[in-house]
Coordinates of C-alpha atoms in Angstrom, one line a residue:
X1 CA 100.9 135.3 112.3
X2 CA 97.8 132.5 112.4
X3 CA 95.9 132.3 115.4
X4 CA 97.7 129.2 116.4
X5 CA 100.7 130.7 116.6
X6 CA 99.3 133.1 119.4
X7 CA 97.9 130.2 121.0
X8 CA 100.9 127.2 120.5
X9 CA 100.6 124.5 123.0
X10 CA 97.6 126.1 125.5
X11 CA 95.1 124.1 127.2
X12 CA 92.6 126.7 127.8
X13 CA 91.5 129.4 125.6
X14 CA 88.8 130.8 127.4
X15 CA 86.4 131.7 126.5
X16 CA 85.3 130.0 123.2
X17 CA 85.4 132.3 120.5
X18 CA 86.5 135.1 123.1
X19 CA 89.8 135.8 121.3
X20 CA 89.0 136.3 118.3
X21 CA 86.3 138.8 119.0
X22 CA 89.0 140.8 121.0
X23 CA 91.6 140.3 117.8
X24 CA 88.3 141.9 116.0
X25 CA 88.9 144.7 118.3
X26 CA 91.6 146.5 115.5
X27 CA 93.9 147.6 118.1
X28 CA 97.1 146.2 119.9
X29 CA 95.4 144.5 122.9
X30 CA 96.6 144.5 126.2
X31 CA 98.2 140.7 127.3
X32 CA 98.7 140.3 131.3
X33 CA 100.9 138.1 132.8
X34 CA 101.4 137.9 136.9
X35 CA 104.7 136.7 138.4
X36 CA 105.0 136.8 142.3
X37 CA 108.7 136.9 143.3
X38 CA 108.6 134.1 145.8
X39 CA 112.2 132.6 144.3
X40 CA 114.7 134.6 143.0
X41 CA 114.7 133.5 139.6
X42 CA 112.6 132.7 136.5
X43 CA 113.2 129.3 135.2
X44 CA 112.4 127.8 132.1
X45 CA 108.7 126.7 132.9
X46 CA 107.6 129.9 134.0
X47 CA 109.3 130.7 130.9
X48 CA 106.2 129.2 128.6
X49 CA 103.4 132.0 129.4
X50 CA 106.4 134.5 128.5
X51 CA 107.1 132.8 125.4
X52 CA 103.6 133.0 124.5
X53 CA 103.4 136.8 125.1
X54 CA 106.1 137.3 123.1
X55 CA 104.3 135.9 120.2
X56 CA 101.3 138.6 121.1
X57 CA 104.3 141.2 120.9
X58 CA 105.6 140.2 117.9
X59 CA 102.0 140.8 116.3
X60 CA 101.9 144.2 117.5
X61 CA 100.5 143.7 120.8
X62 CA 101.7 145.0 124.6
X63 CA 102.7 142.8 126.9
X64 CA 102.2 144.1 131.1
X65 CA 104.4 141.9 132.8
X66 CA 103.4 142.3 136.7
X67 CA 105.9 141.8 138.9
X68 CA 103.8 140.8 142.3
X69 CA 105.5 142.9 145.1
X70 CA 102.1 143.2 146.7
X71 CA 100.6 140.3 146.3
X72 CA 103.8 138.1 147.2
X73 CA 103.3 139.0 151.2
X74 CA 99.9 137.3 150.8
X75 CA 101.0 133.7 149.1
X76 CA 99.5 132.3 146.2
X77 CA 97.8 129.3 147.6
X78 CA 97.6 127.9 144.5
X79 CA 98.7 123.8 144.7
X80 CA 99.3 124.2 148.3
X81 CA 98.4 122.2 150.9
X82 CA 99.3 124.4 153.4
X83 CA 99.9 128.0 153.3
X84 CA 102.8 129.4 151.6
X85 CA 105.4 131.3 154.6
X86 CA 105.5 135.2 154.1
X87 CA 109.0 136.5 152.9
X88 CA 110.2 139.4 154.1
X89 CA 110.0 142.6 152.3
X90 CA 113.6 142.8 152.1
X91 CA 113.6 139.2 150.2
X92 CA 110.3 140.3 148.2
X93 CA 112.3 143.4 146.8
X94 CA 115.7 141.6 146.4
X95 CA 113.5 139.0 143.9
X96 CA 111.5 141.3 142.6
X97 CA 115.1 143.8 141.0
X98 CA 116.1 140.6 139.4
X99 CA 113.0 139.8 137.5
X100 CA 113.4 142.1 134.9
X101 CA 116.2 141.4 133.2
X102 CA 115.7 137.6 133.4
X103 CA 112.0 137.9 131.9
X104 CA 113.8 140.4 128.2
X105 CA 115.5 137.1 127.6
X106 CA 112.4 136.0 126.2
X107 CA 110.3 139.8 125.8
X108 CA 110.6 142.6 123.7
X109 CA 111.6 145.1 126.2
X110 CA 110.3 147.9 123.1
X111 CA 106.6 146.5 123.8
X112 CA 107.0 145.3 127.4
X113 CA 104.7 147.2 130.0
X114 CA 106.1 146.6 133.4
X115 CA 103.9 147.5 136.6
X116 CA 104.0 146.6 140.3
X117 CA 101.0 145.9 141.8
X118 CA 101.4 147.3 145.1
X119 CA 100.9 150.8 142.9
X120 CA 97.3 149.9 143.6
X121 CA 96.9 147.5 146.3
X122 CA 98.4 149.4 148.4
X123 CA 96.0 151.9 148.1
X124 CA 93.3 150.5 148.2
X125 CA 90.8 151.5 151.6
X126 CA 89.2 149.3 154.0
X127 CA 86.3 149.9 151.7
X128 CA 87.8 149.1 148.6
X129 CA 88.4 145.6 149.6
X130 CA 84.9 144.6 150.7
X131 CA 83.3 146.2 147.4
X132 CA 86.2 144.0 145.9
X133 CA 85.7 141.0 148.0
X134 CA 82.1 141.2 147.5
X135 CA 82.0 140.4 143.6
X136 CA 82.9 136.4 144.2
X137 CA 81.1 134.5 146.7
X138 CA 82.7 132.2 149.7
X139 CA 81.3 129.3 148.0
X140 CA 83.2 130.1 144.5
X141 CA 86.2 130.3 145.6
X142 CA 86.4 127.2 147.9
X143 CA 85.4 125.7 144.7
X144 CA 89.3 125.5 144.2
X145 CA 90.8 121.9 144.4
X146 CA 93.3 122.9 146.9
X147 CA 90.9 125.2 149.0
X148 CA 88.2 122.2 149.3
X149 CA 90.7 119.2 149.7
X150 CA 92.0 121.0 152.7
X151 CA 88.3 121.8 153.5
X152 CA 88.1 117.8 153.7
X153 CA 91.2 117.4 155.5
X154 CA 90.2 119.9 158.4
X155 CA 93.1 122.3 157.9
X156 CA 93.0 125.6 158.3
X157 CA 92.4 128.3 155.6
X158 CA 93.1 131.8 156.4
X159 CA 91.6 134.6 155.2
X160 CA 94.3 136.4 153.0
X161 CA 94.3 133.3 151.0
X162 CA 90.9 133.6 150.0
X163 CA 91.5 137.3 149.0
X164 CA 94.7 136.2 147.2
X165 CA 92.4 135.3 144.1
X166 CA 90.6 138.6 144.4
X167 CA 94.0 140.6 144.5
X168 CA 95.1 139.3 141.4
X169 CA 91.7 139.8 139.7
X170 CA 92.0 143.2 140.5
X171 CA 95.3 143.7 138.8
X172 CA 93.6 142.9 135.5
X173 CA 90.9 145.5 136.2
X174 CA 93.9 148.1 137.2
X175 CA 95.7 147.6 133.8
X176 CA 92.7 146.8 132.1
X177 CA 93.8 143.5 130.8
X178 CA 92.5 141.9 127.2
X179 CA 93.9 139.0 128.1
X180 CA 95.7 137.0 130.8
X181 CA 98.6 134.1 130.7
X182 CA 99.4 131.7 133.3
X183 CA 100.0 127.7 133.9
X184 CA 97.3 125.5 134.3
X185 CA 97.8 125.6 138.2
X186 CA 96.2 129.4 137.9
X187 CA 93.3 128.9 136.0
X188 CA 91.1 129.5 138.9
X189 CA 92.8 132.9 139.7
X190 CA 92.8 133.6 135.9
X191 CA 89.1 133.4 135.7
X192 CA 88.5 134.8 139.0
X193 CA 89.7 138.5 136.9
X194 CA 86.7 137.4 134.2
X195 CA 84.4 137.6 137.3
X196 CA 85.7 140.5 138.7
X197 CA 86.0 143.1 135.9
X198 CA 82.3 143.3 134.9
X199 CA 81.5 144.9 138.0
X200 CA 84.1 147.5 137.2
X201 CA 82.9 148.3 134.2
X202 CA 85.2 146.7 131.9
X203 CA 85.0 143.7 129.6
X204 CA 86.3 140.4 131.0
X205 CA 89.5 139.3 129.8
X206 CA 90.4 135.8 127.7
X207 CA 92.4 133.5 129.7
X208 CA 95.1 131.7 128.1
X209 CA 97.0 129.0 130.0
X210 CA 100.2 126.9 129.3
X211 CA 101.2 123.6 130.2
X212 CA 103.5 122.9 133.7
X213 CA 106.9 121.7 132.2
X214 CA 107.5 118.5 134.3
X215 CA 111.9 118.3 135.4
X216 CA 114.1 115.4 134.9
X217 CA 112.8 113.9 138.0
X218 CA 109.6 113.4 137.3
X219 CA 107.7 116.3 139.1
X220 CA 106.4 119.9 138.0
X221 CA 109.8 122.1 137.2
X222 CA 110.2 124.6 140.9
X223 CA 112.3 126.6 142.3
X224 CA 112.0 126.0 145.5
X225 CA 113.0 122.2 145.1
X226 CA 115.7 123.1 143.1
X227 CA 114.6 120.2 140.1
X228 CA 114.9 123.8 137.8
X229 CA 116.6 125.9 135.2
X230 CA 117.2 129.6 136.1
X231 CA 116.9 131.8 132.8
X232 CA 120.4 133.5 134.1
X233 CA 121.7 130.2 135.2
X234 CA 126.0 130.0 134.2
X235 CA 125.8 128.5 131.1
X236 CA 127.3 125.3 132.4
X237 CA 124.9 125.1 134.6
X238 CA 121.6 125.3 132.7
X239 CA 123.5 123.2 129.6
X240 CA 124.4 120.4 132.3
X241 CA 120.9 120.3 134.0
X242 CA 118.8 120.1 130.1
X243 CA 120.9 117.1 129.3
X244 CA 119.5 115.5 132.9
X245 CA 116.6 114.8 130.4
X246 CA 115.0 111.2 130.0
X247 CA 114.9 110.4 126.2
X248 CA 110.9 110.3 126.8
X249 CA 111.0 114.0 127.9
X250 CA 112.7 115.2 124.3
X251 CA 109.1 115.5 122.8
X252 CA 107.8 117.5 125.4
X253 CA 110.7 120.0 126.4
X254 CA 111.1 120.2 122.5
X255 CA 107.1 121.5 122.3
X256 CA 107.0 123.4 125.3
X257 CA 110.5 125.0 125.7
X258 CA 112.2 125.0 121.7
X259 CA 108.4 125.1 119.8
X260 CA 109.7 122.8 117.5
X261 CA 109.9 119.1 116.8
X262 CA 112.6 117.0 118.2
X263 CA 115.0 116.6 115.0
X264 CA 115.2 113.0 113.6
X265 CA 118.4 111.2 114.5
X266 CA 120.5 110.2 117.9
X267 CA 118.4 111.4 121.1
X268 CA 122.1 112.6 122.7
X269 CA 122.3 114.8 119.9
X270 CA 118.9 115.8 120.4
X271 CA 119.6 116.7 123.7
X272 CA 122.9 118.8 122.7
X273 CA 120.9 120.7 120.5
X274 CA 118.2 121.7 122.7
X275 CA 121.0 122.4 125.6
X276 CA 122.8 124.3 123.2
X277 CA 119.2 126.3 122.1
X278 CA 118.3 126.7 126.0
X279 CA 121.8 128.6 126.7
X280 CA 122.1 130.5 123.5
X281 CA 118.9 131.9 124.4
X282 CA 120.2 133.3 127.2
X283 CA 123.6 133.7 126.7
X284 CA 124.8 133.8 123.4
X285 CA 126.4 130.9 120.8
X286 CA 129.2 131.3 122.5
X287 CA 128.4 131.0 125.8
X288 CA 126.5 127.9 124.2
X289 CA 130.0 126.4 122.9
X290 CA 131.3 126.7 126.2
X291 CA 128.7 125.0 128.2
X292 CA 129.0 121.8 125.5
X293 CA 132.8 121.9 126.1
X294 CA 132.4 121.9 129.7
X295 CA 129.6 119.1 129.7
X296 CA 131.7 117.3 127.5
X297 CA 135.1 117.3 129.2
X298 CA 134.0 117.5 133.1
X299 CA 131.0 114.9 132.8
X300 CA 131.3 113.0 129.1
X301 CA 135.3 112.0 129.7
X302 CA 135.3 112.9 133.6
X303 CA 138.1 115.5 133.4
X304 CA 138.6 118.7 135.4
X305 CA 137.2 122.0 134.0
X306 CA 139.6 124.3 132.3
X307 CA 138.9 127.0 135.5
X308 CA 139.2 125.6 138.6
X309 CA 137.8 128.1 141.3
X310 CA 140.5 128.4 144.0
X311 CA 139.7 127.8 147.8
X312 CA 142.1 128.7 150.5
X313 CA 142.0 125.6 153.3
X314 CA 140.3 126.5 156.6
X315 CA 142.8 126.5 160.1
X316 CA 143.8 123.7 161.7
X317 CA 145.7 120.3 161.2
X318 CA 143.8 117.9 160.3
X319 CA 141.2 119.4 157.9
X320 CA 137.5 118.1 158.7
X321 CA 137.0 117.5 155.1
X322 CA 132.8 117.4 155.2
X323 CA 132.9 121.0 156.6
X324 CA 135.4 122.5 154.3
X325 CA 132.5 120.9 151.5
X326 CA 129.6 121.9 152.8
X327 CA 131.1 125.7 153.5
X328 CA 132.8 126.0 150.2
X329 CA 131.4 124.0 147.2
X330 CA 127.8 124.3 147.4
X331 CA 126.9 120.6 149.3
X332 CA 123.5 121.4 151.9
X333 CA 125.1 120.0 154.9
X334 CA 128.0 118.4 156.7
X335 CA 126.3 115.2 156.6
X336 CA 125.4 115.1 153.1
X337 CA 128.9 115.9 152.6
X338 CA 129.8 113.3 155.1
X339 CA 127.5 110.5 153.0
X340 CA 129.7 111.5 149.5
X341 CA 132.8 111.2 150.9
X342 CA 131.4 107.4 152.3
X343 CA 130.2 106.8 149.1
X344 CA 133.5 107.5 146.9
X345 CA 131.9 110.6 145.4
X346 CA 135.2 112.9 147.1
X347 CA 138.1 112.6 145.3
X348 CA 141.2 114.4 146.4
X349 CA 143.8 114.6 143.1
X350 CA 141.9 111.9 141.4
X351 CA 141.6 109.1 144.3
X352 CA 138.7 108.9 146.8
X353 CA 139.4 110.7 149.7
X354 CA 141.3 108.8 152.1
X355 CA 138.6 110.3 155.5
X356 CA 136.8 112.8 156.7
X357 CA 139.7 114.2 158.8
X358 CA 142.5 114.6 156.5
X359 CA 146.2 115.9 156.9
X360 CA 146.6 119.4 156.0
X361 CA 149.9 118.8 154.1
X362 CA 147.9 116.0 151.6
X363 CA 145.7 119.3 150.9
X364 CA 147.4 121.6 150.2
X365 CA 147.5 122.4 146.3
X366 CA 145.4 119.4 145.6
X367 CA 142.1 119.0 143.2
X368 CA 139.1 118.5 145.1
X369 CA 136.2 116.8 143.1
X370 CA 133.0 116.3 144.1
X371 CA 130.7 114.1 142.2
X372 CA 130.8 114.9 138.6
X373 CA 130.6 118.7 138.4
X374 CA 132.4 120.4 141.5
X375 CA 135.6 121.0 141.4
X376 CA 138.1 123.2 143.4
X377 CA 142.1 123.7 144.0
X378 CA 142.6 123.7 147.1
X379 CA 145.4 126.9 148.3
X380 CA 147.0 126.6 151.7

């Protein structure tokens, strides 16, 4: 495998040269890559960095994926512009069982390292910290766009957040790290561990970061607003959600998610083919197959899926139809439930629904749609 193909479609190799002296090395190097469970799943742009330690796998290196139990009950503050709310450790360690399997869709479990940080952080004395904290200075780290534009703005910066940087330096000096992945939005935090590991005695690791994968709407791919593609996703889902797509977006998510070229021809079948490469990925051919049936019928020719989930109808006579929505089909809130059923986007056996309060009786057994994708029979 060339060079290039270790370093497909990264903005920073850093630093110049510094890989290929560590290649020189003769020996399978060690390739770091950080994930703090702050969501519950992995979606397809945190995906990149895994993709490209899969290609250091396949040329007989060891990937150490660390899964950030410790380091999540600080917040990585990088991109904020405020400080990120602590999770509980109960949500930490709910995340943190579920990242494992969802990262061996893309890694080689044979050559896959995993580690938890708090193995060492939490260890780590009083002492341990200030010899740590005194390797970068104050003025380095606010240095950070996100730490000085909230410098300018006057608001407030706590302390763990400027240690956040330092905690994950100190991961790479705990596995000894060749080199470390990441987006662009952790550059800072990946060469903060170049700083740090000299004064442990090791050589500072290369930094290698990927490109953000930017979602149908425009902004960077996340989790927490929900523009994203979970790597365990139901196949419908995740086929349904890559064909969301702009036409301008094939060359990108083609680059960055497939590695390949967008294949000459009809952007829909463009499209189709990536959806069906995203799911197989993760699922299979033939969970593939299914999600392109399913896109095709429920949202191509507007039919009902072939499974229909069943709901039993809520007491009472009449049926508050934005609240049997909102509790059972996945809608945020009785008034956004309220709004669709305004808008037309309810349709009770084919017809917009005829109110918000509607007779049991017309319910029972009926198909409930709403918008293109939800559907449910509803059982009295």
């Amino acid at each position: 495998m060339a060079l290039s193909d270790l370093t497909r479609n990264a903005v920073d190799v850093l630093p110049a040269g510094g890989l290929e002296k560590k290649l020189a090395l003769g020996r399978p190097l060690r390739v770091k890559l950080g994930i703090d469970v702050t969501s519950p799943d992995i979606h397809i742009g945190r995906a990149i960095p895994l993709q490209r330690m899969r290609a250091f796998q396949d040329e007989g290196h060891t990937g150490v994926l660390i899964v950030g139990d410790y380091t999540t009950r600080i917040g990585d503050p990088s991109g904020r512009s405020a400080e990120r709310p602590i999770l509980s450790d109960e949500e930490i360690d709910r995340s943190a069982k579920t990242y494992l399997d969802q990262a061996m869709v893309i890694l080689d479990p044979e050559r896959t390292e995993v580690r938890y940080n708090g193995e060492w952080l939490a260890k780590l004395s009083y002492a341990d910290v200030v010899r740590l904290a005194r390797t970068i200075t104050v003025a380095r780290i606010l240095e950070r766009d996100d730490f000085s534009n909230r410098m300018k703005a006057q608001e407030p910066i706590s302390i763990s957040e400027l240690l956040y940087p330092l905690m994950q330096a100190y991961d790479s000096v705990a596995i000894e790290a060749d080199v470390e992945l990441g987006g662009t939005d952790q550059l800072y935090n990946l060469l903060a561990g170049r700083e740090v590991m000299p004064h442990y005695g090791l050589d500072p690791q290369v930094v290698l970061t990927t490109p953000l994968l930017v979602a149908w709407d425009g902004a960077k791919m996340s989790s927490s607003v929900g523009n994203n593609i979970p790597l365990v996703a139901p196949p419908e889902e995740m086929f349904g959600r890559t064909m969301r797509i702009s036409d301008d977006q094939l060359e990108e998510w083609y680059r960055l998610v497939a590695e390949r070229p967008v294949p000459d021809g009809d952007p829909l079948e463009a499209k189709l083919e990536l959806a069906r490469f995203i799911v197989a990925r993760s699922h299979g051919e033939k969970a593939a197959q299914a999600g392109e049936e399913h896109f095709t019928r429920v949202v191509r020719r507007g039919e009902a899926p072939a499974e229909v989930p069943e709901i039993p109808l809520p007491d009472g006579d009449p049926v508050h139809l934005p609240a049997l929505i909102a509790d059972q089909l996945g809608v945020g809130s009785t008034s956004e439930a309220r709004r669709l059923i305004q808008q037309g986007a309810v349709k009770v056996n084919g017809e917009p629904a005829p109110g918000l309060d509607v007779a049991r009786e017309a319910l029972a057994g009926a198909l409930l749609q709403v918008g293109k994708r939800r559907f449910a029979r509803l059982t009295a």
